[in-house]
mmCIF file of C-alpha atoms and ligand atoms in Angstrom:
data_model
loop_
_atom_site.group_PDB
_atom_site.id
_atom_site.type_symbol
_atom_site.label_atom_id
_atom_site.label_comp_id
_atom_site.label_asym_id
_atom_site.label_seq_id
_atom_site.Cartn_x
_atom_site.Cartn_y
_atom_site.Cartn_z
ATOM 1 C CA UNK A 192 27.372 -42.939 -51.051
ATOM 2 C CA UNK A 193 29.392 -41.050 -48.157
ATOM 3 C CA UNK A 194 28.017 -41.286 -45.140
ATOM 4 C CA UNK A 195 25.891 -38.374 -43.976
ATOM 5 C CA UNK A 196 27.350 -36.749 -40.740
ATOM 6 C CA UNK A 197 24.326 -35.498 -38.707
ATOM 7 C CA UNK A 198 25.566 -31.589 -37.927
ATOM 8 C CA UNK A 199 26.164 -31.513 -41.982
ATOM 9 C CA UNK A 200 22.726 -31.687 -43.182
ATOM 10 C CA UNK A 201 21.547 -28.024 -41.679
ATOM 11 C CA UNK A 202 23.995 -25.371 -43.281
ATOM 12 C CA UNK A 203 24.271 -22.035 -40.879
ATOM 13 C CA UNK A 204 21.643 -19.957 -40.113
ATOM 14 C CA UNK A 205 19.084 -22.883 -40.935
ATOM 15 C CA UNK A 206 19.241 -24.879 -37.558
ATOM 16 C CA UNK A 207 16.442 -24.337 -35.001
ATOM 17 C CA UNK A 208 18.076 -22.085 -32.021
ATOM 18 C CA UNK A 209 16.524 -23.476 -28.551
ATOM 19 C CA UNK A 210 16.887 -21.360 -26.020
ATOM 20 C CA UNK A 211 18.946 -21.858 -23.512
ATOM 21 C CA UNK A 212 18.446 -24.636 -21.115
ATOM 22 C CA UNK A 213 21.039 -26.743 -19.931
ATOM 23 C CA UNK A 214 19.349 -29.853 -19.433
ATOM 24 C CA UNK A 215 17.927 -30.241 -22.666
ATOM 25 C CA UNK A 216 19.575 -27.939 -25.375
ATOM 26 C CA UNK A 217 23.309 -28.187 -24.871
ATOM 27 C CA UNK A 218 22.140 -32.510 -24.628
ATOM 28 C CA UNK A 219 21.897 -33.104 -28.021
ATOM 29 C CA UNK A 220 24.233 -34.260 -30.689
ATOM 30 C CA UNK A 221 25.509 -31.286 -32.774
ATOM 31 C CA UNK A 222 22.966 -30.252 -35.134
ATOM 32 C CA UNK A 223 24.731 -26.799 -36.985
ATOM 33 C CA UNK A 224 27.381 -26.354 -39.171
ATOM 34 C CA UNK A 225 30.820 -27.714 -38.334
ATOM 35 C CA UNK A 226 33.882 -24.795 -37.198
ATOM 36 C CA UNK A 227 35.617 -24.642 -39.815
ATOM 37 C CA UNK A 228 38.627 -21.844 -39.812
ATOM 38 C CA UNK A 229 39.799 -19.672 -42.960
ATOM 39 C CA UNK A 230 42.447 -22.352 -43.800
ATOM 40 C CA UNK A 231 39.849 -25.010 -44.411
ATOM 41 C CA UNK A 232 40.615 -26.824 -40.735
ATOM 42 C CA UNK A 233 37.532 -28.363 -38.660
ATOM 43 C CA UNK A 234 38.005 -27.421 -35.254
ATOM 44 C CA UNK A 235 37.176 -31.030 -33.331
ATOM 45 C CA UNK A 236 38.998 -30.164 -30.131
ATOM 46 C CA UNK A 237 38.929 -27.617 -27.117
ATOM 47 C CA UNK A 238 41.382 -27.196 -23.947
ATOM 48 C CA UNK A 239 39.336 -24.762 -21.876
ATOM 49 C CA UNK A 240 41.250 -24.185 -18.912
ATOM 50 C CA UNK A 241 39.383 -23.666 -15.320
ATOM 51 C CA UNK A 242 41.463 -21.797 -13.216
ATOM 52 C CA UNK A 243 44.750 -19.762 -13.418
ATOM 53 C CA UNK A 244 45.258 -20.686 -10.053
ATOM 54 C CA UNK A 245 47.415 -23.330 -9.122
ATOM 55 C CA UNK A 246 49.564 -25.078 -6.379
ATOM 56 C CA UNK A 247 53.008 -24.895 -7.893
ATOM 57 C CA UNK A 248 55.090 -22.287 -9.179
ATOM 58 C CA UNK A 249 56.597 -24.257 -12.090
ATOM 59 C CA UNK A 250 60.242 -21.970 -13.153
ATOM 60 C CA UNK A 251 59.034 -22.315 -16.815
ATOM 61 C CA UNK A 252 55.077 -21.556 -15.975
ATOM 62 C CA UNK A 253 54.525 -18.809 -13.274
ATOM 63 C CA UNK A 254 56.852 -15.843 -11.344
ATOM 64 C CA UNK A 255 56.948 -16.605 -7.517
ATOM 65 C CA UNK A 256 55.030 -14.332 -6.871
ATOM 66 C CA UNK A 257 51.894 -14.388 -9.496
ATOM 67 C CA UNK A 258 49.127 -11.937 -9.500
ATOM 68 C CA UNK A 259 45.576 -14.503 -10.339
ATOM 69 C CA UNK A 260 43.068 -12.681 -11.509
ATOM 70 C CA UNK A 261 39.579 -11.358 -9.274
ATOM 71 C CA UNK A 262 37.368 -15.161 -9.087
ATOM 72 C CA UNK A 263 34.767 -12.074 -9.953
ATOM 73 C CA UNK A 264 36.494 -12.179 -13.586
ATOM 74 C CA UNK A 265 36.458 -16.434 -13.672
ATOM 75 C CA UNK A 266 33.842 -17.833 -15.482
ATOM 76 C CA UNK A 267 31.360 -19.782 -12.939
ATOM 77 C CA UNK A 268 30.601 -23.918 -13.081
ATOM 78 C CA UNK A 269 27.798 -22.993 -14.587
ATOM 79 C CA UNK A 270 29.328 -21.050 -17.710
ATOM 80 C CA UNK A 271 32.061 -23.278 -18.064
ATOM 81 C CA UNK A 272 28.892 -25.971 -18.554
ATOM 82 C CA UNK A 273 27.098 -23.480 -20.701
ATOM 83 C CA UNK A 274 30.699 -22.826 -22.895
ATOM 84 C CA UNK A 275 31.860 -26.470 -23.072
ATOM 85 C CA UNK A 276 28.669 -27.501 -24.406
ATOM 86 C CA UNK A 277 27.832 -25.124 -27.055
ATOM 87 C CA UNK A 278 30.784 -25.927 -28.259
ATOM 88 C CA UNK A 279 30.428 -29.304 -28.672
ATOM 89 C CA UNK A 280 27.036 -28.920 -29.973
ATOM 90 C CA UNK A 281 29.109 -26.998 -32.460
ATOM 91 C CA UNK A 282 31.412 -30.088 -33.373
ATOM 92 C CA UNK A 283 34.213 -30.215 -30.625
ATOM 93 C CA UNK A 284 34.680 -34.170 -30.009
ATOM 94 C CA UNK A 285 37.452 -33.849 -27.639
ATOM 95 C CA UNK A 286 37.377 -31.908 -24.173
ATOM 96 C CA UNK A 287 40.351 -31.263 -22.711
ATOM 97 C CA UNK A 288 40.604 -29.419 -19.336
ATOM 98 C CA UNK A 289 43.581 -27.897 -18.336
ATOM 99 C CA UNK A 290 44.417 -24.308 -16.239
ATOM 100 C CA UNK A 291 46.350 -23.697 -13.948
ATOM 101 C CA UNK A 292 45.778 -26.713 -11.873
ATOM 102 C CA UNK A 293 42.395 -27.446 -12.940
ATOM 103 C CA UNK A 294 42.267 -30.135 -9.884
ATOM 104 C CA UNK A 295 42.145 -26.907 -7.002
ATOM 105 C CA UNK A 296 39.410 -25.338 -8.812
ATOM 106 C CA UNK A 297 36.803 -25.462 -6.096
ATOM 107 C CA UNK A 298 34.056 -27.470 -7.151
ATOM 108 C CA UNK A 299 35.358 -28.726 -10.244
ATOM 109 C CA UNK A 300 34.438 -32.541 -10.223
ATOM 110 C CA UNK A 301 30.732 -30.996 -10.536
ATOM 111 C CA UNK A 302 31.694 -30.036 -14.045
ATOM 112 C CA UNK A 303 33.420 -33.194 -14.835
ATOM 113 C CA UNK A 304 29.939 -34.890 -13.580
ATOM 114 C CA UNK A 305 28.036 -32.586 -15.806
ATOM 115 C CA UNK A 306 30.042 -33.135 -19.043
ATOM 116 C CA UNK A 307 29.402 -36.596 -18.638
ATOM 117 C CA UNK A 308 26.296 -36.614 -20.054
ATOM 118 C CA UNK A 309 28.212 -35.478 -23.805
ATOM 119 C CA UNK A 310 30.149 -38.492 -23.254
ATOM 120 C CA UNK A 311 26.712 -40.614 -22.553
ATOM 121 C CA UNK A 312 24.988 -39.113 -25.927
ATOM 122 C CA UNK A 313 28.071 -40.053 -27.920
ATOM 123 C CA UNK A 314 28.065 -35.764 -28.776
ATOM 124 C CA UNK A 315 31.353 -35.966 -26.668
ATOM 125 C CA UNK A 316 34.330 -38.488 -28.089
ATOM 126 C CA UNK A 317 36.644 -37.954 -25.320
ATOM 127 C CA UNK A 318 36.986 -36.101 -22.203
ATOM 128 C CA UNK A 319 40.554 -35.884 -20.533
ATOM 129 C CA UNK A 320 42.681 -33.182 -18.069
ATOM 130 C CA UNK A 321 46.130 -32.324 -17.846
ATOM 131 C CA UNK A 322 46.743 -32.401 -14.550
ATOM 132 C CA UNK A 323 50.369 -31.798 -12.297
ATOM 133 C CA UNK A 324 49.609 -34.983 -10.274
ATOM 134 C CA UNK A 325 48.657 -33.406 -6.841
ATOM 135 C CA UNK A 326 44.742 -33.664 -6.357
ATOM 136 C CA UNK A 327 45.107 -37.216 -7.749
ATOM 137 C CA UNK A 328 44.643 -38.801 -4.530
ATOM 138 C CA UNK A 329 41.695 -37.017 -4.026
ATOM 139 C CA UNK A 330 39.962 -36.921 -7.660
ATOM 140 C CA UNK A 331 41.041 -40.018 -9.618
ATOM 141 C CA UNK A 332 38.666 -41.996 -8.502
ATOM 142 C CA UNK A 333 35.676 -39.512 -9.399
ATOM 143 C CA UNK A 334 37.491 -38.682 -12.312
ATOM 144 C CA UNK A 335 37.141 -42.650 -13.840
ATOM 145 C CA UNK A 336 33.223 -42.763 -12.753
ATOM 146 C CA UNK A 337 32.913 -38.827 -14.868
ATOM 147 C CA UNK A 338 34.009 -41.187 -17.788
ATOM 148 C CA UNK A 339 37.661 -39.470 -18.258
ATOM 149 C CA UNK A 340 39.574 -42.219 -19.519
ATOM 150 C CA UNK A 341 42.904 -41.024 -19.873
ATOM 151 C CA UNK A 342 44.921 -38.265 -18.311
ATOM 152 C CA UNK A 343 47.706 -36.478 -19.086
ATOM 153 C CA UNK A 344 50.226 -35.639 -15.802
ATOM 154 C CA UNK A 345 53.090 -33.319 -16.123
ATOM 155 C CA UNK A 346 56.028 -34.375 -14.355
ATOM 156 C CA UNK A 347 59.948 -33.385 -15.156
ATOM 157 C CA UNK A 348 61.833 -34.981 -12.740
ATOM 158 C CA UNK A 349 61.981 -38.245 -10.339
ATOM 159 C CA UNK A 350 64.447 -36.504 -8.076
ATOM 160 C CA UNK A 351 63.022 -35.108 -4.937
ATOM 161 C CA UNK A 352 65.316 -31.963 -5.227
ATOM 162 C CA UNK A 353 64.498 -30.796 -8.262
ATOM 163 C CA UNK A 354 61.030 -31.644 -8.139
ATOM 164 C CA UNK A 355 60.893 -29.204 -5.070
ATOM 165 C CA UNK A 356 63.849 -26.764 -7.104
ATOM 166 C CA UNK A 357 61.497 -26.878 -10.726
ATOM 167 C CA UNK A 358 57.846 -26.431 -9.034
ATOM 168 C CA UNK A 359 58.894 -24.316 -6.737
ATOM 169 C CA UNK A 360 56.285 -25.290 -4.046
ATOM 170 C CA UNK A 361 55.519 -29.282 -5.131
ATOM 171 C CA UNK A 362 56.222 -32.311 -3.035
ATOM 172 C CA UNK A 363 56.947 -35.368 -5.386
ATOM 173 C CA UNK A 364 55.456 -38.169 -2.683
ATOM 174 C CA UNK A 365 52.416 -36.636 -3.376
ATOM 175 C CA UNK A 366 52.449 -36.466 -7.018
ATOM 176 C CA UNK A 367 53.972 -40.459 -7.037
ATOM 177 C CA UNK A 368 50.862 -41.280 -4.769
ATOM 178 C CA UNK A 369 48.574 -39.985 -6.809
ATOM 179 C CA UNK A 370 49.801 -41.631 -10.034
ATOM 180 C CA UNK A 371 48.577 -45.010 -8.105
ATOM 181 C CA UNK A 372 45.284 -43.806 -7.468
ATOM 182 C CA UNK A 373 45.338 -42.782 -11.355
ATOM 183 C CA UNK A 374 46.103 -46.393 -11.990
ATOM 184 C CA UNK A 375 44.471 -48.004 -9.626
ATOM 185 C CA UNK A 376 41.026 -46.101 -10.571
ATOM 186 C CA UNK A 377 42.342 -47.687 -14.179
ATOM 187 C CA UNK A 378 42.743 -44.010 -15.848
ATOM 188 C CA UNK A 379 45.607 -44.328 -18.421
ATOM 189 C CA UNK A 380 48.055 -41.611 -17.967
ATOM 190 C CA UNK A 381 50.681 -40.085 -20.215
ATOM 191 C CA UNK A 382 53.478 -38.234 -18.540
ATOM 192 C CA UNK A 383 54.136 -34.532 -19.488
ATOM 193 C CA UNK A 384 57.749 -33.647 -19.193
ATOM 194 C CA UNK A 385 59.209 -30.703 -20.233
ATOM 195 C CA UNK A 386 62.849 -30.803 -21.791
ATOM 196 C CA UNK A 387 65.161 -29.000 -19.649
ATOM 197 C CA UNK A 388 68.283 -28.007 -20.196
ATOM 198 C CA UNK A 389 71.073 -28.931 -17.501
ATOM 199 C CA UNK A 390 68.191 -30.355 -15.420
ATOM 200 C CA UNK A 391 66.519 -33.426 -16.431
ATOM 201 C CA UNK A 392 69.318 -34.279 -19.528
ATOM 202 C CA UNK A 393 70.526 -36.515 -16.804
ATOM 203 C CA UNK A 394 67.149 -38.703 -16.371
ATOM 204 C CA UNK A 395 65.941 -39.494 -19.709
ATOM 205 C CA UNK A 396 66.805 -43.160 -19.545
ATOM 206 C CA UNK A 397 65.244 -42.985 -15.816
ATOM 207 C CA UNK A 398 62.065 -41.029 -16.722
ATOM 208 C CA UNK A 399 61.667 -43.801 -19.838
ATOM 209 C CA UNK A 400 61.731 -46.785 -17.594
ATOM 210 C CA UNK A 401 59.984 -45.220 -14.721
ATOM 211 C CA UNK A 402 56.769 -45.265 -17.461
ATOM 212 C CA UNK A 403 57.761 -48.433 -18.899
ATOM 213 C CA UNK A 404 57.837 -50.370 -15.345
ATOM 214 C CA UNK A 405 54.373 -48.535 -14.847
ATOM 215 C CA UNK A 406 52.827 -48.627 -18.252
ATOM 216 C CA UNK A 407 52.201 -45.000 -19.576
ATOM 217 C CA UNK A 408 53.659 -43.633 -21.978
ATOM 218 C CA UNK A 409 55.455 -40.166 -22.120
ATOM 219 C CA UNK A 410 55.609 -37.112 -24.042
ATOM 220 C CA UNK A 411 58.893 -34.011 -24.187
ATOM 221 C CA UNK A 412 57.853 -30.642 -24.652
ATOM 222 C CA UNK A 413 60.443 -28.334 -25.778
ATOM 223 C CA UNK A 414 60.180 -24.924 -23.503
ATOM 224 C CA UNK A 415 58.102 -22.375 -25.181
ATOM 225 C CA UNK A 416 58.875 -18.914 -24.518
ATOM 226 C CA UNK A 417 55.905 -18.059 -22.793
ATOM 227 C CA UNK A 418 55.517 -15.300 -19.953
ATOM 228 C CA UNK A 419 58.826 -13.866 -19.545
ATOM 229 C CA UNK A 420 60.325 -11.106 -21.292
ATOM 230 C CA UNK A 421 63.492 -11.609 -20.861
ATOM 231 C CA UNK A 422 64.893 -14.185 -23.406
ATOM 232 C CA UNK A 423 68.027 -14.800 -21.467
ATOM 233 C CA UNK A 424 66.303 -17.729 -19.109
ATOM 234 C CA UNK A 425 64.132 -19.394 -21.970
ATOM 235 C CA UNK A 426 67.014 -20.039 -24.179
ATOM 236 C CA UNK A 427 69.254 -21.368 -21.419
ATOM 237 C CA UNK A 428 66.574 -24.004 -20.397
ATOM 238 C CA UNK A 429 66.205 -25.200 -23.755
ATOM 239 C CA UNK A 430 67.065 -28.681 -25.141
ATOM 240 C CA UNK A 431 65.951 -29.118 -28.595
ATOM 241 C CA UNK A 432 64.150 -32.459 -28.505
ATOM 242 C CA UNK A 433 66.187 -33.079 -32.025
ATOM 243 C CA UNK A 434 68.927 -33.423 -29.315
ATOM 244 C CA UNK A 435 67.176 -36.157 -26.845
ATOM 245 C CA UNK A 436 65.970 -38.082 -29.944
ATOM 246 C CA UNK A 437 69.918 -38.131 -30.467
ATOM 247 C CA UNK A 438 70.172 -39.398 -26.823
ATOM 248 C CA UNK A 439 67.248 -42.213 -27.374
ATOM 249 C CA UNK A 440 68.548 -43.662 -30.142
ATOM 250 C CA UNK A 441 72.041 -44.634 -28.757
ATOM 251 C CA UNK A 442 69.865 -46.559 -26.606
ATOM 252 C CA UNK A 443 66.715 -47.599 -28.454
ATOM 253 C CA UNK A 444 65.508 -48.685 -31.968
ATOM 254 C CA UNK A 445 63.220 -45.955 -32.929
ATOM 255 C CA UNK A 446 59.849 -46.059 -35.099
ATOM 256 C CA UNK A 447 58.233 -43.093 -36.364
ATOM 257 C CA UNK A 448 54.822 -43.423 -36.057
ATOM 258 C CA UNK A 449 52.157 -42.031 -38.613
ATOM 259 C CA UNK A 450 49.114 -40.834 -36.353
ATOM 260 C CA UNK A 451 48.991 -37.579 -35.545
ATOM 261 C CA UNK A 452 46.033 -36.040 -33.226
ATOM 262 C CA UNK A 453 46.143 -32.518 -34.712
ATOM 263 C CA UNK A 454 48.309 -30.988 -32.299
ATOM 264 C CA UNK A 455 51.559 -30.235 -32.044
ATOM 265 C CA UNK A 456 52.596 -34.093 -30.885
ATOM 266 C CA UNK A 457 54.658 -36.184 -32.781
ATOM 267 C CA UNK A 458 54.615 -39.821 -31.987
ATOM 268 C CA UNK A 459 57.465 -42.093 -32.370
ATOM 269 C CA UNK A 460 57.693 -46.521 -30.468
ATOM 270 C CA UNK A 461 60.634 -47.739 -29.064
ATOM 271 C CA UNK A 462 60.898 -51.049 -30.450
ATOM 272 C CA UNK A 463 62.526 -52.574 -27.468
ATOM 273 C CA UNK A 464 60.073 -51.880 -25.245
ATOM 274 C CA UNK A 465 56.592 -50.693 -27.222
ATOM 275 C CA UNK A 466 56.499 -47.909 -25.416
ATOM 276 C CA UNK A 467 54.829 -44.786 -27.863
ATOM 277 C CA UNK A 468 57.241 -41.547 -26.885
ATOM 278 C CA UNK A 469 55.505 -38.366 -28.495
ATOM 279 C CA UNK A 470 57.403 -35.134 -28.842
ATOM 280 C CA UNK A 471 55.608 -31.615 -28.423
ATOM 281 C CA UNK A 472 58.429 -29.272 -30.552
ATOM 282 C CA UNK A 473 56.302 -25.891 -31.372
ATOM 283 C CA UNK A 474 59.946 -24.283 -32.154
ATOM 284 C CA UNK A 475 61.567 -26.989 -34.375
ATOM 285 C CA UNK A 476 58.984 -28.625 -36.441
ATOM 286 C CA UNK A 477 55.738 -26.128 -38.052
ATOM 287 C CA UNK A 478 52.540 -28.380 -36.652
ATOM 288 C CA UNK A 479 49.863 -25.557 -37.833
ATOM 289 C CA UNK A 480 48.646 -27.025 -40.731
ATOM 290 C CA UNK A 481 46.830 -29.877 -38.871
ATOM 291 C CA UNK A 482 45.682 -27.525 -36.164
ATOM 292 C CA UNK A 483 41.961 -28.591 -35.459
ATOM 293 C CA UNK A 484 42.019 -26.820 -32.084
ATOM 294 C CA UNK A 485 41.333 -23.930 -29.864
ATOM 295 C CA UNK A 486 41.570 -23.109 -26.152
ATOM 296 C CA UNK A 487 39.328 -21.188 -23.952
ATOM 297 C CA UNK A 488 40.710 -19.455 -20.739
ATOM 298 C CA UNK A 489 38.480 -19.522 -17.459
ATOM 299 C CA UNK A 490 37.577 -15.794 -17.887
ATOM 300 C CA UNK A 491 36.127 -16.781 -21.541
ATOM 301 C CA UNK A 492 39.045 -15.434 -24.080
ATOM 302 C CA UNK A 493 39.416 -17.784 -27.186
ATOM 303 C CA UNK A 494 42.734 -18.014 -28.079
ATOM 304 C CA UNK A 495 43.242 -19.840 -31.105
ATOM 305 C CA UNK A 496 46.637 -19.959 -31.855
ATOM 306 C CA UNK A 497 48.661 -21.061 -28.703
ATOM 307 C CA UNK A 498 51.739 -19.218 -30.424
ATOM 308 C CA UNK A 499 49.703 -15.562 -31.670
ATOM 309 C CA UNK A 500 48.402 -12.954 -28.628
ATOM 310 C CA UNK A 501 45.049 -12.594 -30.973
ATOM 311 C CA UNK A 502 42.223 -13.330 -28.515
ATOM 312 C CA UNK A 503 38.419 -13.044 -28.900
ATOM 313 C CA UNK A 504 36.427 -12.480 -25.869
ATOM 314 C CA UNK A 505 33.581 -14.830 -25.565
ATOM 315 C CA UNK A 506 32.361 -13.996 -21.628
ATOM 316 C CA UNK A 507 30.520 -11.010 -22.508
ATOM 317 C CA UNK A 508 28.520 -12.507 -25.471
ATOM 318 C CA UNK A 509 27.504 -16.058 -23.176
ATOM 319 C CA UNK A 510 26.746 -13.311 -20.036
ATOM 320 C CA UNK A 511 24.564 -11.149 -22.839
ATOM 321 C CA UNK A 512 22.205 -13.559 -23.663
ATOM 322 C CA UNK A 513 20.307 -16.976 -22.186
ATOM 323 C CA UNK A 514 20.280 -17.623 -25.986
ATOM 324 C CA UNK A 515 22.856 -19.616 -27.056
ATOM 325 C CA UNK A 516 22.711 -18.246 -30.621
ATOM 326 C CA UNK A 517 24.956 -14.718 -29.278
ATOM 327 C CA UNK A 518 27.798 -17.228 -28.121
ATOM 328 C CA UNK A 519 27.362 -19.651 -31.106
ATOM 329 C CA UNK A 520 27.942 -16.457 -33.409
ATOM 330 C CA UNK A 521 30.680 -15.126 -31.284
ATOM 331 C CA UNK A 522 32.406 -18.654 -31.782
ATOM 332 C CA UNK A 523 32.103 -18.509 -34.813
ATOM 333 C CA UNK A 524 33.422 -15.236 -35.730
ATOM 334 C CA UNK A 525 36.596 -15.932 -33.652
ATOM 335 C CA UNK A 526 37.150 -19.070 -35.285
ATOM 336 C CA UNK A 527 36.777 -17.279 -38.802
ATOM 337 C CA UNK A 528 39.867 -15.239 -37.380
ATOM 338 C CA UNK A 529 42.270 -18.310 -36.627
ATOM 339 C CA UNK A 530 45.827 -16.948 -38.123
ATOM 340 C CA UNK A 531 47.843 -19.765 -40.559
ATOM 341 C CA UNK A 532 50.280 -20.537 -37.878
ATOM 342 C CA UNK A 533 52.536 -19.086 -34.711
ATOM 343 C CA UNK A 534 55.491 -17.196 -35.005
ATOM 344 C CA UNK A 535 58.041 -19.067 -32.634
ATOM 345 C CA UNK A 536 61.565 -19.070 -34.081
ATOM 346 C CA UNK A 537 64.599 -19.686 -31.782
ATOM 347 C CA UNK A 538 66.872 -20.189 -34.908
ATOM 348 C CA UNK A 539 68.348 -16.525 -34.489
ATOM 349 C CA UNK A 540 69.177 -16.820 -30.975
ATOM 350 C CA UNK A 541 66.431 -15.199 -29.848
ATOM 351 C CA UNK A 542 63.019 -15.931 -29.188
ATOM 352 C CA UNK A 543 61.533 -14.077 -31.608
ATOM 353 C CA UNK A 544 57.130 -14.786 -31.873
ATOM 354 C CA UNK A 545 57.300 -15.094 -27.953
ATOM 355 C CA UNK A 546 54.369 -14.713 -25.963
ATOM 356 C CA UNK A 547 54.452 -12.200 -23.079
ATOM 357 C CA UNK A 548 51.341 -14.375 -21.578
ATOM 358 C CA UNK A 549 52.251 -17.252 -19.041
ATOM 359 C CA UNK A 550 51.680 -20.915 -20.233
ATOM 360 C CA UNK A 551 49.116 -21.247 -17.289
ATOM 361 C CA UNK A 552 46.897 -18.664 -18.965
ATOM 362 C CA UNK A 553 45.804 -20.565 -21.679
ATOM 363 C CA UNK A 554 46.567 -23.721 -20.501
ATOM 364 C CA UNK A 555 49.274 -25.366 -22.758
HETATM 365 N N1 LIG B 628 48.685 -27.499 -14.341
HETATM 366 C C1 LIG B 628 48.372 -28.623 -14.828
HETATM 367 C C2 LIG B 628 50.316 -29.313 -15.562
HETATM 368 O O1 LIG B 628 50.945 -28.981 -14.960
HETATM 369 O O2 LIG B 628 49.563 -30.054 -16.090
HETATM 370 C C3 LIG B 628 47.781 -28.027 -16.395
HETATM 371 C C4 LIG B 628 48.183 -26.651 -17.105
HETATM 372 S S1 LIG B 628 50.356 -26.658 -17.585
HETATM 373 C C5 LIG B 628 50.158 -24.989 -18.104
HETATM 374 C C6 LIG B 628 50.080 -27.109 -18.747
HETATM 375 C C7 LIG B 628 51.070 -27.836 -19.010
HETATM 376 O O3 LIG B 628 51.875 -27.080 -20.101
HETATM 377 C C8 LIG B 628 52.431 -28.712 -18.539
HETATM 378 O O4 LIG B 628 52.287 -30.099 -19.092
HETATM 379 C C9 LIG B 628 53.408 -28.080 -18.544
HETATM 380 O O5 LIG B 628 54.618 -28.632 -18.092
HETATM 381 C C10 LIG B 628 53.245 -27.090 -20.107
HETATM 382 N N2 LIG B 628 53.942 -25.661 -19.650
HETATM 383 C C11 LIG B 628 53.889 -24.742 -18.961
HETATM 384 N N3 LIG B 628 55.117 -23.680 -19.105
HETATM 385 C C12 LIG B 628 55.524 -24.202 -20.157
HETATM 386 C C13 LIG B 628 56.299 -23.703 -20.972
HETATM 387 N N4 LIG B 628 56.973 -22.420 -21.000
HETATM 388 N N5 LIG B 628 57.021 -24.164 -22.099
HETATM 389 C C14 LIG B 628 56.636 -25.618 -22.858
HETATM 390 N N6 LIG B 628 55.450 -25.846 -21.703
HETATM 391 C C15 LIG B 628 54.688 -25.826 -20.904
HETATM 392 FE FE1 LIG B 629 50.747 -25.261 -12.319
HETATM 393 FE FE2 LIG B 629 50.918 -27.022 -14.152
HETATM 394 FE FE3 LIG B 629 51.767 -24.001 -14.607
HETATM 395 FE FE4 LIG B 629 53.467 -26.116 -13.071
HETATM 396 S S1 LIG B 629 52.885 -25.895 -15.358
HETATM 397 S S2 LIG B 629 52.878 -23.622 -12.343
HETATM 398 S S3 LIG B 629 51.597 -27.136 -12.267
HETATM 399 S S4 LIG B 629 50.227 -24.752 -14.518
#
């Protein structure tokens, strides 16, 4: 007999919907019907942005003069808690905190500490964060204490000047120190590296060796057409990972790994070192059929597809009532609109399917 999944016992609408109490209702294991989209994909992964602000201005992500949202538009820490906890009650098993730079959000450790209760009950399988690493020296130990086990750190180059060029405001030494602190705190680190033509092509092997020496995995990301209305820059930066793979094969034997995370990453192993290398190729591969994720911005907008403009507002239903049933209904309605997939396409020499919002808006 198939094992019974607790939240499948109660069909939608029959579950008791308690009045909101962050310390009781949201601590329970999921008891509601799972989130299933129109294409029968179960949604179990939430990427949640906690701020649109950042202490860097990466060329492919932000413009130098960014206009940030008024603070009053942002969900408060309590609202972020209620939002995340509601999703968890609806079956979200993995929660990734992102931004902007999530670790520059004031009081953010309060949020991480609060989320750890869901790890303790087993409702949440994994709590992770994607960070530029600038604040890790301060927060690595606290993150580990809150139950975070793995983190993604974005780093595109090991050259100090190039790092400054690509981040505009960042200092490499600060990030490297952050990596030291993260590893010393016992966090497993994976680097996220945006593959940029003519920028880090020459550093490919150096980056791999850097990770090998430190026991870190690495994932390369194809630059995506976000937040840029002129196509030229993005096309200039585009270094297809199929080319990057060919370069790797000059030095390593690659074994494709079958495991997927429900997102756009595919993994392979470098046989010589045992390292795992991920490729995020939204432009050359269609990963949508197995997509299990949604994104919520720091203002409570839910984007059910990274590559589509469509979104629904969850802040109004969140604020409309202390009863989470209103929010739950809005989440279900949004998931009911999740599109089949994205329309990014560079194949015709123009960045079709391009998004006008910046990546920092949805947090990647
Ligand atoms: N500030 C954090 C960081 O940099 O890791 C988290 C937010 S950042 C928006 C999340 C990821 O998106 C980073 O790994 C970053 O490199 C990536 N990213 C930003 N803009 C991108 C773009 N246009 N194409 C591909 N990846 C992008
Ligand atoms: Fe900031 Fe991350 Fe965007 Fe760079 S990629 S500007 S670190 S949000």
